[in-house]
Amino acid sequence: PEGETDDKSGKGGKRRTRSPRRSARSEAIERVREWRDQDLLERKERLAQATGRLRTRRSDEGHQQFVASRPTQAEVEEPVMVKELSAAIAVKSTEIIRKLMASGVMATMNQRLEPEAAISLAAEFGVELTVHKEKSPQDRLADQFRKIDRKSLQSRPPVVTFLGHVDHGKTSLLDRIRHAHVTEGEAGGITQHIGAYRYHEGGRDVVFLDTPGHEAFTQLRSRGANMTDVVVLVVAADDGVMPQTVEAINHAKAAGVPIVVALNKIDRPNANPDRVYGQLAEQGLSPREWGGSTEVVRTSATTGEGVDSLVELLSLEAELLELKADPTIPATGTIIEAERDPARGVTARALVQEGTLKVGDVLVCGPSFGRVRSLTSDKGADVRQAGPATPVAIAGLDEVPDPGDKFYVISDLSEAKDMAEKFQATRREKELFRRQAVTLENLFSRISAGETRELPLIVKADVQGSIEVLIEQLGKLSTEEVKVRILHAAVGAVVESDVLLATASDAVIVGFHVAVDDQAQRLANERGVQIRQFRIIYELTDSVRKALEGMLSPEIREKVMGTAEVRETFKVSRIGTIAGCLVIDGVIQRSNKIRLIREGIVVQEELSMESLRRFKDDAREVRAGLECGIKLAGYDDLKLGDRLQAWTTEEVARTL
C-alpha cells in the first residue's frame, strides 16, 4: 500500500514513510509560526523605539494641541470653584491646584476662590477671565421690579436729606421747619439715628431725612444720600466747612443729587459768611452770589430767619427735577432704621419709594419677611396705606432687617419666606467664605500672624444701624497685638442669655441706648460680669480703647542714670579687681546695670555691681562729683580711663 516500503534491515518487517499530504500541512504550520514570531519581534522593536524620543514627541504634540484649544477669554459666575475654573479656561484641575499649593494654599477641587484670585490664576495660563456676580433672589426680584411697565406715573414729593458736620444745627433747623423739638431728646444734643419726616404746608409736600452728625455714622449718612433727591448741606456760619462737611459733599456728589447749602447760625455774632463761601468754593460748590451754580440760603434755627426761603427753594428744585412715581404697582422702598420693640415686635422705619404699601401686604426685605400688620406715619398715627415718598413704621416682619435693605411687596408669603431663608444662607456662606476663602493676598504670600490678645465683647444696641456702626468702629481699634472680638451683637435690652454667654467666655457687655433686664443685672452681679452702658458713641469707643491699651505690653525703654570714670584699680586677693572711680555725671545706684566703655567702644554691655562703697561703707547710690569704689560681679579686666555707664530699664505704657 501507499506509504509502505520493504524493510531493508533484514528483519523481515515493514517501516512506514511520511505521507506527502501530512508533510505539506506541517510545513504550513511551521511557516505560520515563523510569521508570528517575526511579527512579535517587529512589534517589540517598534515599542522599544517608541519609548524614547518618539513617545515624547507624540506627548508634546498632544499638549500643543490641548493648549491650542484653550480659549483666550472665559466667563464664570460666582461662586468660583477650582473645578469650574478648570472647565472654563481648559486647564486641568491638578495644574490649578499645583499653582495654589506652590503659593502655600492647600486646595481641593471644591475650593472656592475669590474673584480676584481666579482672575489672577487664569491670567497665568493666558486666559482673560470675567467673573459675573452671583444674583441673589432679591437681585432677581429687583430686576423684575425694574421691568414693570409704569403706566400711571404721577408727581411725588421730593426726598430731602440734611447732611453736615456735627453740631452745625441740622436737626434744629429741621425742627424749625417741622415745628418739632427732636434735639431735646437726643443724648448730648447729637442725633444718633436717621429720622424721616413728611412736611406739608401751603399745598407743598417735602420728605426730610435727618442723619446723625457724628463722624462714625458715615455709612448711615451715605445711605441717606442714596435715598434722596436733594441734599441740604448745613454749614455753621461761625464754624465753616469741617471734615464731616467734606464727607457729606462727597456723599452727595457720589449720589449724583443737587446740593442746596443752608448757611446756618447766621445770627451768631462771630458769623463769617464770606469765609464760608470761600471754603465752599474750594470744595467745588461755588455760591450763586459769586457767580456759581450752588444755591446758598442764610438761615437761623433759633430765630427762624431764612427757613421759609429754604422750603420754597426746595419746592422749586423738586419741580425742576420732575419727580414721578407709579402708585399702582407693588410697593418697594428702603429700610431707614429697624428695631425690636418689646410690645410690637420688629418695627422697621422705611421710606416707600414706589407703589402703595398697604396693611396686609406680604413683604420680603433682606433676611426678613412677613405680612404688614400695621403702618404708622411719622406723626405717630395709624394709617392703612402709604404712597410714594412716604415715611412709615412697618410692623409685622419676623427679623430685624439691616438699614439700607430694599423691601418688595410680593403676592405669596411662602415665596417671601424662601427668599429670606436663601438670603440668610447666602449671608452665612459669605461670612464663612470671608474667613476661609483664598484671596488675592494669600494666593501669593501667606504670612503667619503672631499671637493676638483679644478683648471679647457682647454688644447690644437699640437699633440695627447702631449695631453696624459700633462693629465698624470697634473693629478699627484692633491692631496686630490686641484685637476686639465681638462674640455677639444684637438689637434689644441686655438679658440673661447675654450674661450667661459673657460668663462662659469672660466677655464684657456694652450697651448703647438700651436698658438692662433686672434678672440679667442680678445674674451679672452674682457672676461678676461687667455691664457698661453708654449713651454717646464717643464714650463707648474711648472706654474700649483704654481697655485695649491696658492689654498692650508696655514699652521697655533704657534710661542712663550716671557715668563714673576709673581713676585707679586695686587688686585684692580672693576678691578681684576693685575700681576706684569718680562719678562725673548723674547718679550711680547699687541696683543699676553697668556698661563698660573703653576708648569710646562698648566692651561689655550688661554687667552688675557686686558692691558699691564710699570709703569703707556700703552705699546705695553715689552722686556726681563724689568718689566711690566699684566691684563688678565676675569681671576684673578694668583699666585706667575706663568709663562705667550705669543704666536701667523702665516700662512705659503704650497707646493705640
Coordinates of N, CA and C in Angstrom, one line a residue, residues 540-644:
L540 N -18.2 105.2 74.4 CA -18.1 103.8 74.3 C -16.7 103.4 73.6
T541 N -16.4 104.1 72.5 CA -15.2 103.8 71.8 C -14.0 104.2 72.7
D542 N -14.0 105.3 73.4 CA -12.9 105.7 74.3 C -12.7 104.6 75.4
S543 N -13.8 104.1 75.9 CA -13.7 103.1 77.0 C -13.0 101.9 76.5
V544 N -13.5 101.4 75.3 CA -12.9 100.2 74.8 C -11.4 100.4 74.4
R545 N -11.1 101.6 73.9 CA -9.7 101.9 73.5 C -8.8 101.8 74.8
K546 N -9.3 102.4 75.9 CA -8.5 102.4 77.1 C -8.3 100.9 77.6
A547 N -9.3 100.1 77.5 CA -9.2 98.7 77.8 C -8.2 98.0 77.0
L548 N -8.2 98.3 75.7 CA -7.2 97.6 74.8 C -5.8 98.1 75.1
E549 N -5.6 99.4 75.4 CA -4.3 99.9 75.7 C -3.8 99.3 77.0
G550 N -4.7 98.9 77.9 CA -4.2 98.2 79.1 C -3.7 96.8 78.8
M551 N -4.2 96.2 77.7 CA -3.7 94.9 77.3 C -2.4 94.9 76.6
L552 N -2.0 96.1 76.1 CA -0.7 96.2 75.4 C 0.4 95.9 76.3
S553 N 1.4 95.2 75.8 CA 2.6 95.0 76.5 C 3.4 96.4 76.6
P554 N 3.8 96.8 77.8 CA 4.5 98.1 78.0 C 5.8 98.1 77.2
E555 N 6.1 99.3 76.8 CA 7.4 99.5 76.0 C 8.5 99.6 77.0
I556 N 9.6 98.8 76.8 CA 10.7 98.8 77.6 C 11.8 99.8 77.1
R557 N 12.0 100.8 77.9 CA 13.0 101.9 77.5 C 14.2 101.8 78.4
E558 N 15.3 102.1 77.8 CA 16.6 102.2 78.6 C 16.8 103.6 79.0
K559 N 17.2 103.7 80.3 CA 17.4 105.0 80.9 C 18.8 105.1 81.5
V560 N 19.7 106.0 81.0 CA 21.0 106.1 81.6 C 21.0 106.9 82.8
M561 N 21.5 106.4 83.9 CA 21.4 107.0 85.2 C 22.6 107.9 85.6
G562 N 23.8 107.4 85.2 CA 25.0 108.2 85.5 C 26.3 107.5 84.9
T563 N 27.4 108.2 85.0 CA 28.7 107.7 84.4 C 29.8 107.9 85.5
A564 N 30.6 106.9 85.6 CA 31.8 107.0 86.5 C 33.0 106.7 85.7
E565 N 34.1 107.4 86.0 CA 35.4 107.2 85.4 C 36.4 106.4 86.3
V566 N 37.1 105.4 85.8 CA 38.0 104.6 86.6 C 39.3 105.5 86.8
R567 N 39.6 105.8 88.0 CA 40.8 106.6 88.3 C 42.0 105.8 88.8
E568 N 41.6 104.6 89.4 CA 42.6 103.7 90.0 C 42.0 102.3 90.1
T569 N 42.9 101.3 90.0 CA 42.4 99.9 90.2 C 43.2 99.3 91.4
F570 N 42.5 98.5 92.1 CA 43.1 97.8 93.3 C 42.8 96.3 93.1
K571 N 43.9 95.5 93.1 CA 43.7 94.0 93.0 C 43.8 93.5 94.4
V572 N 42.7 92.8 94.9 CA 42.7 92.2 96.2 C 42.5 90.7 96.0
S573 N 43.4 90.0 96.7 CA 43.3 88.5 96.6 C 42.0 88.0 97.1
R574 N 41.5 87.0 96.5 CA 40.3 86.3 96.8 C 39.0 87.2 96.6
I575 N 39.3 88.4 96.1 CA 38.1 89.3 95.8 C 38.1 89.7 94.4
G576 N 39.3 90.1 93.8 CA 39.4 90.6 92.5 C 39.8 92.0 92.4
T577 N 39.4 92.6 91.2 CA 39.8 94.0 91.0 C 38.7 94.9 91.4
I578 N 39.1 95.9 92.2 CA 38.2 97.0 92.7 C 38.6 98.3 92.0
A579 N 37.6 98.9 91.4 CA 37.9 100.2 90.6 C 37.6 101.4 91.5
G580 N 38.6 102.2 91.7 CA 38.4 103.5 92.3 C 37.9 104.5 91.3
C581 N 36.7 105.0 91.5 CA 36.0 105.8 90.4 C 35.6 107.2 90.9
L582 N 35.4 108.1 90.0 CA 34.8 109.4 90.2 C 33.6 109.5 89.4
V583 N 32.5 109.7 90.1 CA 31.2 109.9 89.4 C 31.2 111.3 88.7
I584 N 31.2 111.2 87.4 CA 31.3 112.5 86.6 C 29.9 113.0 86.1
D585 N 28.9 112.1 86.2 CA 27.6 112.6 85.7 C 26.5 111.7 86.3
G586 N 25.4 112.4 86.7 CA 24.2 111.6 87.2 C 24.4 111.0 88.5
V587 N 23.8 109.8 88.7 CA 23.8 109.1 89.9 C 24.1 107.6 89.6
I588 N 25.0 107.0 90.4 CA 25.3 105.6 90.3 C 24.6 104.9 91.4
Q589 N 23.6 104.0 91.1 CA 22.9 103.3 92.1 C 23.3 101.8 92.1
R590 N 23.2 101.2 93.3 CA 23.7 99.9 93.5 C 22.9 98.9 92.6
S591 N 21.7 99.1 92.3 CA 20.9 98.2 91.5 C 21.0 98.4 90.0
N592 N 21.8 99.4 89.6 CA 21.9 99.6 88.2 C 22.8 98.6 87.5
K593 N 22.5 98.4 86.2 CA 23.4 97.6 85.3 C 24.5 98.5 84.8
I594 N 25.7 97.9 84.5 CA 26.9 98.7 84.1 C 27.3 98.3 82.7
R595 N 27.5 99.4 81.9 CA 28.1 99.2 80.6 C 29.5 99.7 80.6
L596 N 30.5 98.9 80.2 CA 31.9 99.2 80.2 C 32.3 99.8 78.9
I597 N 32.8 101.1 78.9 CA 33.2 101.8 77.7 C 34.7 102.1 77.8
R598 N 35.4 101.6 76.8 CA 36.9 101.8 76.7 C 37.2 102.5 75.4
E599 N 37.8 103.7 75.5 CA 38.2 104.5 74.3 C 37.0 104.6 73.3
G600 N 35.8 104.9 73.9 CA 34.7 105.1 73.1 C 34.0 103.9 72.5
I601 N 34.5 102.7 72.9 CA 33.9 101.5 72.4 C 33.3 100.7 73.5
V602 N 32.1 100.2 73.3 CA 31.5 99.4 74.4 C 32.1 98.0 74.4
V603 N 32.7 97.7 75.6 CA 33.4 96.4 75.7 C 32.5 95.3 76.3
Q604 N 31.8 95.7 77.4 CA 30.8 94.8 78.0 C 29.5 95.6 78.1
E605 N 28.3 94.8 78.0 CA 27.0 95.5 77.9 C 26.3 95.4 79.2
E606 N 26.1 94.2 79.8 CA 25.2 94.1 80.9 C 26.0 93.5 82.1
L607 N 26.7 94.3 82.8 CA 27.5 93.9 84.0 C 26.7 94.4 85.2
S608 N 26.8 93.7 86.3 CA 26.2 94.1 87.5 C 27.2 94.4 88.6
M609 N 26.8 95.2 89.6 CA 27.8 95.6 90.6 C 27.7 94.6 91.8
E610 N 28.8 94.1 92.2 CA 28.9 93.2 93.4 C 28.9 94.0 94.6
S611 N 29.5 95.2 94.5 CA 29.5 96.1 95.7 C 29.7 97.6 95.2
L612 N 29.2 98.5 96.0 CA 29.3 99.9 95.8 C 29.6 100.6 97.1
R613 N 30.8 101.2 97.3 CA 31.2 101.7 98.6 C 31.7 103.2 98.5
R614 N 31.5 103.9 99.6 CA 32.0 105.2 99.8 C 33.0 105.0 101.0
F615 N 34.3 105.1 100.7 CA 35.3 104.8 101.7 C 35.1 103.3 102.1
K616 N 34.8 103.1 103.4 CA 34.6 101.7 103.9 C 33.2 101.3 104.0
D617 N 32.3 102.2 103.7 CA 30.8 102.0 104.0 C 30.1 101.6 102.7
D618 N 29.2 100.6 102.8 CA 28.4 100.3 101.6 C 27.5 101.5 101.3
A619 N 27.2 101.7 100.0 CA 26.3 102.9 99.6 C 25.3 102.4 98.7
R620 N 24.1 102.9 98.8 CA 23.0 102.6 97.9 C 23.2 103.4 96.6
E621 N 23.7 104.6 96.7 CA 23.9 105.4 95.5 C 25.0 106.4 95.7
V622 N 25.7 106.9 94.6 CA 26.7 107.9 94.7 C 26.4 108.9 93.6
R623 N 26.4 110.2 94.0 CA 26.1 111.2 93.1 C 27.3 111.8 92.4
A624 N 27.1 112.7 91.4 CA 28.1 113.3 90.6 C 29.1 114.1 91.5
G625 N 30.4 114.0 91.2 CA 31.4 114.8 92.0 C 32.0 114.0 93.1
L626 N 31.4 112.8 93.4 CA 31.9 112.0 94.6 C 32.7 110.8 94.1
E627 N 33.6 110.4 95.0 CA 34.4 109.2 94.6 C 33.8 108.0 95.3
C628 N 34.1 106.8 94.7 CA 33.5 105.6 95.2 C 34.3 104.4 94.7
G629 N 34.1 103.2 95.3 CA 34.7 102.0 94.9 C 33.7 101.1 94.3
I630 N 34.0 100.5 93.2 CA 33.0 99.6 92.5 C 33.7 98.3 92.2
K631 N 33.0 97.2 92.6 CA 33.4 95.9 92.3 C 32.4 95.3 91.4
L632 N 32.8 94.9 90.2 CA 31.9 94.3 89.2 C 31.8 92.8 89.4
A633 N 30.7 92.3 89.3 CA 30.5 90.8 89.6 C 31.0 90.0 88.4
G634 N 32.0 89.2 88.7 CA 32.6 88.3 87.7 C 33.4 88.9 86.6
Y635 N 33.9 90.2 86.8 CA 34.7 90.8 85.8 C 35.8 91.7 86.5
D636 N 37.0 91.4 86.0 CA 38.1 92.1 86.7 C 39.0 92.9 85.7
D637 N 38.7 92.8 84.4 CA 39.6 93.4 83.4 C 39.2 94.9 83.3
L638 N 39.7 95.6 84.2 CA 39.4 97.1 84.3 C 40.8 97.8 84.1
K639 N 40.7 98.9 83.4 CA 41.9 99.7 83.2 C 41.6 101.2 83.5
L640 N 42.7 101.9 83.7 CA 42.5 103.4 84.0 C 41.9 104.1 82.8
G641 N 41.0 105.0 83.0 CA 40.4 105.7 82.0 C 39.1 105.1 81.5
D642 N 38.8 103.8 81.9 CA 37.5 103.2 81.5 C 36.4 104.0 82.1
R643 N 35.3 103.9 81.4 CA 34.1 104.6 81.9 C 33.0 103.5 82.2
L644 N 32.4 103.7 83.3 CA 31.3 102.7 83.7 C 30.0 103.5 83.7

